[in-house]
PDB file of C-alpha atoms and ligand atoms in Angstrom:
ATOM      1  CA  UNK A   1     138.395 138.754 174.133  1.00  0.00           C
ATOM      2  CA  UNK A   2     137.147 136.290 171.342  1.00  0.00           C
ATOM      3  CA  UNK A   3     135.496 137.419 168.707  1.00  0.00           C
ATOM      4  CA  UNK A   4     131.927 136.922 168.635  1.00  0.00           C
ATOM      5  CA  UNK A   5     130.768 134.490 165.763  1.00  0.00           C
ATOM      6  CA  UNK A   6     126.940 134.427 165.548  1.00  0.00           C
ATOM      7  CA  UNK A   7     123.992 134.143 167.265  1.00  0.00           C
ATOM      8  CA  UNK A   8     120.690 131.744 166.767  1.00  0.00           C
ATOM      9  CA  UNK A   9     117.362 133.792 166.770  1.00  0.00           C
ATOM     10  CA  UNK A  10     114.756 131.726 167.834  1.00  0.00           C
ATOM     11  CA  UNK A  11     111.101 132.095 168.640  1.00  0.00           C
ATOM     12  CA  UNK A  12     108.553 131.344 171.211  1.00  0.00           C
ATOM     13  CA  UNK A  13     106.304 130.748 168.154  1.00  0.00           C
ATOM     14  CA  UNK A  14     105.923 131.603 164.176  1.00  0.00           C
ATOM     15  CA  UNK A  15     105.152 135.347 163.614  1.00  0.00           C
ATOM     16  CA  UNK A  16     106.518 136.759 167.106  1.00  0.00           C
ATOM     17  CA  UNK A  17     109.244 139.001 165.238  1.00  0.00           C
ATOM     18  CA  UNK A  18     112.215 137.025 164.685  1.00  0.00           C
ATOM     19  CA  UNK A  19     112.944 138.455 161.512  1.00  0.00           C
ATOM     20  CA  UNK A  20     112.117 142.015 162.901  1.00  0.00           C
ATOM     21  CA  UNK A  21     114.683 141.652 165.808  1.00  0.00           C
ATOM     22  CA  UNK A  22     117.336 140.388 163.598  1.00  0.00           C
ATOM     23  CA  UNK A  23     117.199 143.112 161.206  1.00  0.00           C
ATOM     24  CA  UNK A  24     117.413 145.074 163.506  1.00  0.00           C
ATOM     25  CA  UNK A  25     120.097 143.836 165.212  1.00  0.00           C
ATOM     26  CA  UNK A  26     121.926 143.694 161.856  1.00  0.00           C
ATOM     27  CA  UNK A  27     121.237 147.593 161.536  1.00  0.00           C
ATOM     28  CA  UNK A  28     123.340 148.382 164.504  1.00  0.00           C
ATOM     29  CA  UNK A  29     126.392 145.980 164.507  1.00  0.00           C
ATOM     30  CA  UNK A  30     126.185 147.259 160.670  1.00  0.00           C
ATOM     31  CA  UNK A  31     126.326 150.869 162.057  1.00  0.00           C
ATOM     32  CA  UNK A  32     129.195 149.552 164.581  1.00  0.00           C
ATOM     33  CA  UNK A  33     131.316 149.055 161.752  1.00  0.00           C
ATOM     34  CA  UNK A  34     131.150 145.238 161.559  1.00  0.00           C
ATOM     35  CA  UNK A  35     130.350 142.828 158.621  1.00  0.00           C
ATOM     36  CA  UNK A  36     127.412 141.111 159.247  1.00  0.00           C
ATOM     37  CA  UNK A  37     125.678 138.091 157.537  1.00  0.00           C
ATOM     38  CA  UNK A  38     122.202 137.124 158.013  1.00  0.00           C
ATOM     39  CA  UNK A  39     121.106 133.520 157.041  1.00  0.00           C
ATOM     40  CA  UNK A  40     117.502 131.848 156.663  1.00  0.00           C
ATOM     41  CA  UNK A  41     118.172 128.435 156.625  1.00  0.00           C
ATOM     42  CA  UNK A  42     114.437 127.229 155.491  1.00  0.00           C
ATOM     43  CA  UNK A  43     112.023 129.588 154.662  1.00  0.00           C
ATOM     44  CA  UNK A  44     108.410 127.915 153.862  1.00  0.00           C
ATOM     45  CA  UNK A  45     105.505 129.987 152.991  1.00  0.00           C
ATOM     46  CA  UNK A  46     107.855 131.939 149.455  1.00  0.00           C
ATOM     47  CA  UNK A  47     106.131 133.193 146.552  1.00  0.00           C
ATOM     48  CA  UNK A  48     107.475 133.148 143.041  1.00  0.00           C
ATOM     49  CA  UNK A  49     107.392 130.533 140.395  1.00  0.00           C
ATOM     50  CA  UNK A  50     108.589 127.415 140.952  1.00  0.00           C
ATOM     51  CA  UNK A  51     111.673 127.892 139.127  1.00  0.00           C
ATOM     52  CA  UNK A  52     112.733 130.991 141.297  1.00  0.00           C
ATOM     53  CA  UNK A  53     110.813 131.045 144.787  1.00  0.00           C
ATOM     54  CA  UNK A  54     111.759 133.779 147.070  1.00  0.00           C
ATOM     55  CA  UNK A  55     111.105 134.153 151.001  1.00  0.00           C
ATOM     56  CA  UNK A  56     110.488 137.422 152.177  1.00  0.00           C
ATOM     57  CA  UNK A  57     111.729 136.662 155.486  1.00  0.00           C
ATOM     58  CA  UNK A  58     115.386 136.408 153.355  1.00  0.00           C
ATOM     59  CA  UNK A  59     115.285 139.735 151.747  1.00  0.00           C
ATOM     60  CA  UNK A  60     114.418 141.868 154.821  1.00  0.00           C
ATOM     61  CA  UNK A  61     117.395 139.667 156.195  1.00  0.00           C
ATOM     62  CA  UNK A  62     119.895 140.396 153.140  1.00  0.00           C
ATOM     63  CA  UNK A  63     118.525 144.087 152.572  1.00  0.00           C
ATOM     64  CA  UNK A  64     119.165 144.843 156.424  1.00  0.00           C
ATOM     65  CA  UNK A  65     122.543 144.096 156.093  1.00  0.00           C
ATOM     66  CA  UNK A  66     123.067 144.895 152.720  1.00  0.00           C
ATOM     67  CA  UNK A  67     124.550 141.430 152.080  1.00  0.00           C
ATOM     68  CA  UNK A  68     125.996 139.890 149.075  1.00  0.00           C
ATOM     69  CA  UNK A  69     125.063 136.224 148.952  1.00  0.00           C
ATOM     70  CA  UNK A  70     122.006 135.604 148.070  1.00  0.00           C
ATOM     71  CA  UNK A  71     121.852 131.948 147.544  1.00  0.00           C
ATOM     72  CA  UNK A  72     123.938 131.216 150.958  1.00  0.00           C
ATOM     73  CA  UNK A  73     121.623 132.998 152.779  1.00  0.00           C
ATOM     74  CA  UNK A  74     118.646 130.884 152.048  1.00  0.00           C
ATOM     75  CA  UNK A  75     119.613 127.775 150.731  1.00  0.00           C
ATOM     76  CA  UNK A  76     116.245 125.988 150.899  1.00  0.00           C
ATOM     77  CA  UNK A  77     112.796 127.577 150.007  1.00  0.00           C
ATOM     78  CA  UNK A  78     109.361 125.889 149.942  1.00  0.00           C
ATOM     79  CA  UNK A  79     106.101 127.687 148.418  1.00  0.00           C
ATOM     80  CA  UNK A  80     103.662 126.279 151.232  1.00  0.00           C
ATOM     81  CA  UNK A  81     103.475 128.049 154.983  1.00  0.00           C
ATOM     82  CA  UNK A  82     104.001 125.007 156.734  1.00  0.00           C
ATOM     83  CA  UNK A  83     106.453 123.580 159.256  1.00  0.00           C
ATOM     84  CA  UNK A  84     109.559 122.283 156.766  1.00  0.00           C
ATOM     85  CA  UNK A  85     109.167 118.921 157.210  1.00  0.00           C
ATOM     86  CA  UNK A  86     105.613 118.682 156.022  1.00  0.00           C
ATOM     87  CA  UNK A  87     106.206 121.555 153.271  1.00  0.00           C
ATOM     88  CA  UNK A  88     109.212 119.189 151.964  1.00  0.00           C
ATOM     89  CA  UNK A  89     106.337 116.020 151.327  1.00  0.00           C
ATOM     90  CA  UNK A  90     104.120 118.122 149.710  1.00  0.00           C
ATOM     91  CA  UNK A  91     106.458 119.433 147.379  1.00  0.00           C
ATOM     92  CA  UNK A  92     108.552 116.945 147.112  1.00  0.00           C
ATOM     93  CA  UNK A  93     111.950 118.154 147.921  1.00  0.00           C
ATOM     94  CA  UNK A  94     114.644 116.783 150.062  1.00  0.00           C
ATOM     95  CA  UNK A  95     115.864 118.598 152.604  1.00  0.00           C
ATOM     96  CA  UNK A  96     119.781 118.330 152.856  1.00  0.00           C
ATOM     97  CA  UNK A  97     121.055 119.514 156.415  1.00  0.00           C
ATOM     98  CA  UNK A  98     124.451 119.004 155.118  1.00  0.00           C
ATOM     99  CA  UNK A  99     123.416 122.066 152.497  1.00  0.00           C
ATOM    100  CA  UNK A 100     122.013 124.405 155.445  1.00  0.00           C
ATOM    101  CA  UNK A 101     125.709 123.531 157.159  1.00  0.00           C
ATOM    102  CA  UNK A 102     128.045 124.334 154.166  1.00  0.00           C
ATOM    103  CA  UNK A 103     126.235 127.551 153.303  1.00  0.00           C
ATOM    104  CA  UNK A 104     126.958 128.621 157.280  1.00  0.00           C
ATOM    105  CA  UNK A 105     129.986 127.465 157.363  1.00  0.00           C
ATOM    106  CA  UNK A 106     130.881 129.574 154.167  1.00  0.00           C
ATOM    107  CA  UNK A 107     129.231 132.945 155.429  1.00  0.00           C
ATOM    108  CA  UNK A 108     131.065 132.397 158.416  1.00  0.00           C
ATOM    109  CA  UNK A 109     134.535 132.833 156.983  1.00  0.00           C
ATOM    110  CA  UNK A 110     132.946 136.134 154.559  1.00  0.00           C
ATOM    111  CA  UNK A 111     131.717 137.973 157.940  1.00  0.00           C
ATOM    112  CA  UNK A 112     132.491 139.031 161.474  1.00  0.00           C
ATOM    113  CA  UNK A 113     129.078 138.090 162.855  1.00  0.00           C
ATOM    114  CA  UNK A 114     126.680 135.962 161.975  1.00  0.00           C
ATOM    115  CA  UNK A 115     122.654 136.152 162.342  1.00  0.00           C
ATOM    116  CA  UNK A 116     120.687 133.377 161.781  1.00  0.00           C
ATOM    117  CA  UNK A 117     117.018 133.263 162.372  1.00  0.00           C
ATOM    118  CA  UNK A 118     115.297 130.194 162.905  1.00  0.00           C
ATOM    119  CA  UNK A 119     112.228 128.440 162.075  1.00  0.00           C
ATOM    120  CA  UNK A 120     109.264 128.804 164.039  1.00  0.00           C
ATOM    121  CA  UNK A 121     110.728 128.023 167.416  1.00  0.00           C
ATOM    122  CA  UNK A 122     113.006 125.189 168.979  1.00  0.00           C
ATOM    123  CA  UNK A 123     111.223 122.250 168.014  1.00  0.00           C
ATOM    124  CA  UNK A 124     109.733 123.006 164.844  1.00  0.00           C
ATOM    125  CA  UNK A 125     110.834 119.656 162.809  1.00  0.00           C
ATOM    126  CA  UNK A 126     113.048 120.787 159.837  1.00  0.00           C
ATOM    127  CA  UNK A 127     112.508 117.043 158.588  1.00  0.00           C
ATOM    128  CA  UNK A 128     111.181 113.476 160.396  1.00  0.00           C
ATOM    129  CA  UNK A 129     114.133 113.223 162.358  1.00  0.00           C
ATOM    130  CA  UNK A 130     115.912 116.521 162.534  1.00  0.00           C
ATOM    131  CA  UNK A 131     114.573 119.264 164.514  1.00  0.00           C
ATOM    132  CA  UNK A 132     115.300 123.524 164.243  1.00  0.00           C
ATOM    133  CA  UNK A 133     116.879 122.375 167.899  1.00  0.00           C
ATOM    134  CA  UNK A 134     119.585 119.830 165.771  1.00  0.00           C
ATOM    135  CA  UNK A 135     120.488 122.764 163.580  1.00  0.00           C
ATOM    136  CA  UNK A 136     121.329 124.961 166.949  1.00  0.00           C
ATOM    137  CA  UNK A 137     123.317 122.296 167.922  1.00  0.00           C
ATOM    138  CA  UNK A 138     125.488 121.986 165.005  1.00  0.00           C
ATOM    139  CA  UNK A 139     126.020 125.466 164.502  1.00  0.00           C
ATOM    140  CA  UNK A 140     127.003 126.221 167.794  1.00  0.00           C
ATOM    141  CA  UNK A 141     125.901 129.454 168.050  1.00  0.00           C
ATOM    142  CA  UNK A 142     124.164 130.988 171.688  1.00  0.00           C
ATOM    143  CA  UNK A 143     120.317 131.598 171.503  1.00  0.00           C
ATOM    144  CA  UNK A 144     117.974 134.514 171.487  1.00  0.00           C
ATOM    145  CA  UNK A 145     114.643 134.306 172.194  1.00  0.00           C
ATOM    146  CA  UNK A 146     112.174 136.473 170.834  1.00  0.00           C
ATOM    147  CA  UNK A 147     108.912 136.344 172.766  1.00  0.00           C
ATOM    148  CA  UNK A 148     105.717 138.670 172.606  1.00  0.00           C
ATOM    149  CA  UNK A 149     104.423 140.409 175.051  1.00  0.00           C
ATOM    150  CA  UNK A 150     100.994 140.025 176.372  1.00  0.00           C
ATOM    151  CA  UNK A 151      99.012 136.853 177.879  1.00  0.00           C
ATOM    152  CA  UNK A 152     100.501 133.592 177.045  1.00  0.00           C
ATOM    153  CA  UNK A 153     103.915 134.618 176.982  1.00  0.00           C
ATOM    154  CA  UNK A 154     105.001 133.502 180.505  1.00  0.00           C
ATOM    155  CA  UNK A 155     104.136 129.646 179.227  1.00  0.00           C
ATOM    156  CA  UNK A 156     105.513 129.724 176.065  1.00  0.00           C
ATOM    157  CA  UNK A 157     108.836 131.459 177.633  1.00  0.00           C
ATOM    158  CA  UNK A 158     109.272 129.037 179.890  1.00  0.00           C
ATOM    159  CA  UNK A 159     108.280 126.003 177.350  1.00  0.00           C
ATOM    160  CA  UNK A 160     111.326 127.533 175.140  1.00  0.00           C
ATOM    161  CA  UNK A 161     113.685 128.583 177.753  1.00  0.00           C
ATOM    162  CA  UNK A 162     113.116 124.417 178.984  1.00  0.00           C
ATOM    163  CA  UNK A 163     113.651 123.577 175.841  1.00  0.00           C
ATOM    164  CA  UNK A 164     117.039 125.392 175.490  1.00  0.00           C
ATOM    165  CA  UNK A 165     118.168 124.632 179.220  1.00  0.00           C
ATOM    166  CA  UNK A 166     117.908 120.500 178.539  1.00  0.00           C
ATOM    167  CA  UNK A 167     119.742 120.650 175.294  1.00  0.00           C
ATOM    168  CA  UNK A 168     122.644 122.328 176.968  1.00  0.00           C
ATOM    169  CA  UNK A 169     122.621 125.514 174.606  1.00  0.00           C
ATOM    170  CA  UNK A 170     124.275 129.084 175.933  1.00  0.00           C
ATOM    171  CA  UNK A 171     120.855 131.253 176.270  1.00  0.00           C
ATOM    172  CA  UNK A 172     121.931 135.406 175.751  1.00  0.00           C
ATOM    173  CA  UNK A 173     118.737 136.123 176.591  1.00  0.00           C
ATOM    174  CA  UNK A 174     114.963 137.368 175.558  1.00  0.00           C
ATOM    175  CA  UNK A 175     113.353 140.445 173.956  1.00  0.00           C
ATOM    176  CA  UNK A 176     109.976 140.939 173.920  1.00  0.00           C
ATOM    177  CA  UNK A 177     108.288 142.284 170.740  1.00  0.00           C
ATOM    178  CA  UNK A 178     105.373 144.233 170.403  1.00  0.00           C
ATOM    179  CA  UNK A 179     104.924 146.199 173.282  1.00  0.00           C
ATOM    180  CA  UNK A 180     102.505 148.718 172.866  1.00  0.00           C
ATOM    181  CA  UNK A 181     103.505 152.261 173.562  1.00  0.00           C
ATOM    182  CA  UNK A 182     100.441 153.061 175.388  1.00  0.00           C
ATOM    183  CA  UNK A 183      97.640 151.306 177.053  1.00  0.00           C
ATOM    184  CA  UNK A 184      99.978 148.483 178.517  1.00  0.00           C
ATOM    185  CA  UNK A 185      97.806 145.581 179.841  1.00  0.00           C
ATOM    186  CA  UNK A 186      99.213 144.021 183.153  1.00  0.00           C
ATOM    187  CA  UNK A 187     100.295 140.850 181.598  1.00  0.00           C
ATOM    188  CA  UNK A 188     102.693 143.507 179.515  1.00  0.00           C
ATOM    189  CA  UNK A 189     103.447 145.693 182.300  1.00  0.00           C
ATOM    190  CA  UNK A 190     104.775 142.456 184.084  1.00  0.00           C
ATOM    191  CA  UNK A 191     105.418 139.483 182.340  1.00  0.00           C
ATOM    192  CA  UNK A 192     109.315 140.514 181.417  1.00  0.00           C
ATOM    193  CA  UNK A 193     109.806 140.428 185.851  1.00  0.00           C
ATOM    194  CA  UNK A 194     108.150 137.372 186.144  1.00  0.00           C
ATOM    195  CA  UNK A 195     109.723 135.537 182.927  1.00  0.00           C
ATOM    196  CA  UNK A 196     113.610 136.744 184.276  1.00  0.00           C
ATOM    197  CA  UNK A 197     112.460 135.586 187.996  1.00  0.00           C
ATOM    198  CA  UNK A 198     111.299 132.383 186.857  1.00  0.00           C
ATOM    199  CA  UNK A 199     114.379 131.770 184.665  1.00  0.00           C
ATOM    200  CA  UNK A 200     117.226 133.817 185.680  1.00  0.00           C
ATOM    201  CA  UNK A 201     117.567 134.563 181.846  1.00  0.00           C
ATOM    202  CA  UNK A 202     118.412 138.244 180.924  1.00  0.00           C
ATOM    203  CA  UNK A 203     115.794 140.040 179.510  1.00  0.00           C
ATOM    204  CA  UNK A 204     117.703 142.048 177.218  1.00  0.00           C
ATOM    205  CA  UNK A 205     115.198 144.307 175.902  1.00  0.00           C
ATOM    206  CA  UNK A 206     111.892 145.357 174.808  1.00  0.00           C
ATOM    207  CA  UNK A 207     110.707 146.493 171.324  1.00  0.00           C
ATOM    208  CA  UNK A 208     107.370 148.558 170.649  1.00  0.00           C
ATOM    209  CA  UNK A 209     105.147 147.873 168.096  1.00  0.00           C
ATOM    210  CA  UNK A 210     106.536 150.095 165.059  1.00  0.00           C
ATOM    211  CA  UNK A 211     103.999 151.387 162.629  1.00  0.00           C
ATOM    212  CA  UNK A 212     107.161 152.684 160.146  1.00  0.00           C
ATOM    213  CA  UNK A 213     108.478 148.702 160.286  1.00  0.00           C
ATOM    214  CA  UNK A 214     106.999 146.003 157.773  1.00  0.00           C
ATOM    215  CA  UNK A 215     109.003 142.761 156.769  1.00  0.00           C
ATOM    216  CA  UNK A 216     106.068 142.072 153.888  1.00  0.00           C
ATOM    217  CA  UNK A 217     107.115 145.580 152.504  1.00  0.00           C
ATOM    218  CA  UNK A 218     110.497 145.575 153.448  1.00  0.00           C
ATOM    219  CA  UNK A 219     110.105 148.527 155.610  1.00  0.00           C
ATOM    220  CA  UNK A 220     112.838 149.438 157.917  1.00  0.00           C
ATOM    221  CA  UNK A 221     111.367 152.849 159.428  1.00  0.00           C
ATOM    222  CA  UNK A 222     113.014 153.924 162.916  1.00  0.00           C
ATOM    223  CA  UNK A 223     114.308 149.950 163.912  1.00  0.00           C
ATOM    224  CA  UNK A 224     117.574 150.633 164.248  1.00  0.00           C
ATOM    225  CA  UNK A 225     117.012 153.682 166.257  1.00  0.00           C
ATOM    226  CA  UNK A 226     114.698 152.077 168.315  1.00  0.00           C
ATOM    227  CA  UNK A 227     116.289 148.458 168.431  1.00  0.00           C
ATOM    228  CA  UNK A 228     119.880 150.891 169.713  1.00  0.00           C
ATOM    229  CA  UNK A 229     117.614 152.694 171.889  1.00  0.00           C
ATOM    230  CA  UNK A 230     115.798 149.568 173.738  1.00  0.00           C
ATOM    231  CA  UNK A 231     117.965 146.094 173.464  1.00  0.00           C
ATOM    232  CA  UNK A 232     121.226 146.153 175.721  1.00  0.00           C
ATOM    233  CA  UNK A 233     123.777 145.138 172.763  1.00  0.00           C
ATOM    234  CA  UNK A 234     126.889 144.325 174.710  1.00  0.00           C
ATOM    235  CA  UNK A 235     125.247 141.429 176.435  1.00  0.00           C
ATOM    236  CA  UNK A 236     123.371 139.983 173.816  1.00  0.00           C
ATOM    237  CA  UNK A 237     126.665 139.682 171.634  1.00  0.00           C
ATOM    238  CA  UNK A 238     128.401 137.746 175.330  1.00  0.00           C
ATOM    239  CA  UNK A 239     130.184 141.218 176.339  1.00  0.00           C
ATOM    240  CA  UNK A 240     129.198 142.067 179.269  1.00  0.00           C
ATOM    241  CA  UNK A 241     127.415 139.487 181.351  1.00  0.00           C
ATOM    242  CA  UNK A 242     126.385 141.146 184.534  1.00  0.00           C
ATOM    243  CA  UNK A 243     124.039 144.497 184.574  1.00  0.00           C
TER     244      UNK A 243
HETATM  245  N1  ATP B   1     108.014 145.560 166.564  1.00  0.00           N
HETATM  246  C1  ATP B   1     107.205 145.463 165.495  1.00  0.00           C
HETATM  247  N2  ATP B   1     106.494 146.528 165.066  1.00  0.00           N
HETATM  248  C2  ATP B   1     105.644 146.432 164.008  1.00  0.00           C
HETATM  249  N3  ATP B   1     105.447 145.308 163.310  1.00  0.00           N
HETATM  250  C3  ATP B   1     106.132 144.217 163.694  1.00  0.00           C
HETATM  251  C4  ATP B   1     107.037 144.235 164.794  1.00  0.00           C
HETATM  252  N4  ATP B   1     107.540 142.998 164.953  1.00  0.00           N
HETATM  253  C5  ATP B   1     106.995 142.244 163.992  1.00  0.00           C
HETATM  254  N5  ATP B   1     106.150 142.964 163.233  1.00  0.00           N
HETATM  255  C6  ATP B   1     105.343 142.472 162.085  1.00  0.00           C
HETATM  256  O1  ATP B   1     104.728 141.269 162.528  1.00  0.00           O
HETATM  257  C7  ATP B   1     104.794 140.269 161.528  1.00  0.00           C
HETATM  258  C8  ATP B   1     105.592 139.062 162.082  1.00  0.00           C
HETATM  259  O2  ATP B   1     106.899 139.480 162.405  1.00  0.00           O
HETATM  260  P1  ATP B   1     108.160 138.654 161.902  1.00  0.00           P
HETATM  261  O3  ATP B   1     108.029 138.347 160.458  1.00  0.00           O
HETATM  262  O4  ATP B   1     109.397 139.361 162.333  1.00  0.00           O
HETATM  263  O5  ATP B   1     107.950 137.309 162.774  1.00  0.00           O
HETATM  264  P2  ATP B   1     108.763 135.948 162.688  1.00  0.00           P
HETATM  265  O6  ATP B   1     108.881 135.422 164.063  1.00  0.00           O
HETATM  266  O7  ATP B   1     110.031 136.178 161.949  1.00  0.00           O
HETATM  267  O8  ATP B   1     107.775 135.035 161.829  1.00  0.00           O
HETATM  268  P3  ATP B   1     108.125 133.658 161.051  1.00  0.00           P
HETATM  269  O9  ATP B   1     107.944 132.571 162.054  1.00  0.00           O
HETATM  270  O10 ATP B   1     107.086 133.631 159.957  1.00  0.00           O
HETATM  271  O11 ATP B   1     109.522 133.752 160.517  1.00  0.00           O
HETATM  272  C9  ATP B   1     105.436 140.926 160.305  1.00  0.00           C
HETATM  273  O12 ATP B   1     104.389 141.398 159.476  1.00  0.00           O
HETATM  274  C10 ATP B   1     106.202 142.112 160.882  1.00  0.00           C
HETATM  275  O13 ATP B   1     106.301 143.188 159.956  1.00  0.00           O
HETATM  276 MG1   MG B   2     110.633 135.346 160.146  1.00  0.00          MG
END
């Protein structure tokens, strides 16, 4: 069996809990005994001085799996909450892909597995010409999507799933965040059904909305219980592909 290298998080859209799935998905394979590295290529929207900007996105990342290379894990930072490309006028910084590509390729050979979360979802542009989409594409690496739950979902799904489909990339399959434990509306109840029947995608898991769990905090609460408890792990790391 190879050894699995990595996988992409993406995103239906910013804020659905891409950095909450892949701490927790660094949690268990950390738990399993692997080494795992996380990486944030971009992160926009960091606070800090100028001099010394940090994302917080990064440090749920690096304190989930207890990681020791700070700088490799997010090579570029920008202070405003904007899509990179735009963030990278205002501030006027260059945005070298070829940095983003060294850093991987350097955490790669220091772990077993790698997690990178994206930015925003497929086609958020990183700069004019380059797209989070490129960056999958160099790396290599399958896909997970992270979508939310409720209304909308079954569009957005779809949009990203297209997305992923055209550009020829391996697709491990979707979690949905935020369920709610209780008071499930039917879009909830039934959107993961309708989202694998329309795609043939695995839905690989759903995660509940966590009070004890807070990237702005750096909260971990019950995640990797609950991520262990909810997401089937051996096919999202490519181990077992039928259910
Ligand atoms: N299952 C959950 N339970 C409780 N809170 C959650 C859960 N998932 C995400 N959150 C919260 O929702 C917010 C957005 O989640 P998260 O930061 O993981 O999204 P994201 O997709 O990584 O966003 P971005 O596009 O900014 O990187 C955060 O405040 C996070 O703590
Ligand atoms: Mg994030």
């Amino acid at each position: 069996m190879n050894k699995p290298i990595g996988i992409f998080i993406t995103g239906t859209d910013t804020g659905v809990g891409k950095t909450v799935v892949a701490a927790g998905l660094a949690l268990v394979l950390k738990e399993r005994g692997m080494r795992v590295g996380v990486m944030k290529p971009v992160a926009t929207g960091c606070f800090g001085d100028g001099k010394r900007l940090v994302s917080e996105d990064a440090v749920y990342l690096f304190e989930a799996a207890e990681n020791e290379y700070a700088p490799l894990t997010n090579p570029l930072r920008f202070r405003n909450p904007l899509a990179p490309s735009v963030a990278s006028v205002i501030e006027k910084k260059e945005i070298p892909i070829e940095k983003i590509l060294k850093a991987f390729k350097e955490l790669q050979r220091h772990y077993d597995f790698l997690i990178v979360e994206g930015i925003g979802g497929l086609l958020v542009p990183i700069t004019k010409e380059y797209f989070v989409a490129n960056l999958i594409h160099e790396m290599g690496l399958p896909l997970l999507i992270v979508a939310k739950g409720g209304l909308g979902t079954i569009n957005h799904t779809l949009l990203t799933v297209d997305a992923a489909v055209m550009r020829g990339f391996e697709i491990r399959g979707i979690i949905f965040n935020r369920m709610p434990r209780v008071n499930f509306s039917i879009a909830e109840i039934t959107n993961p059904k309708v989202v694998h029947d329309l795609t043939g995608v695995p839905i690989l898991g759903t995660l509940p909305d966590l009070e004890d769990v807070d990237v702005e905090r750096c909260r971990f609460g019950t995640l990797r219980e609950v991520f262990k408890e909810r997401v089937e792990l051996d096919r999202l790391l490519g181990l077992q592909t039928v259910s």
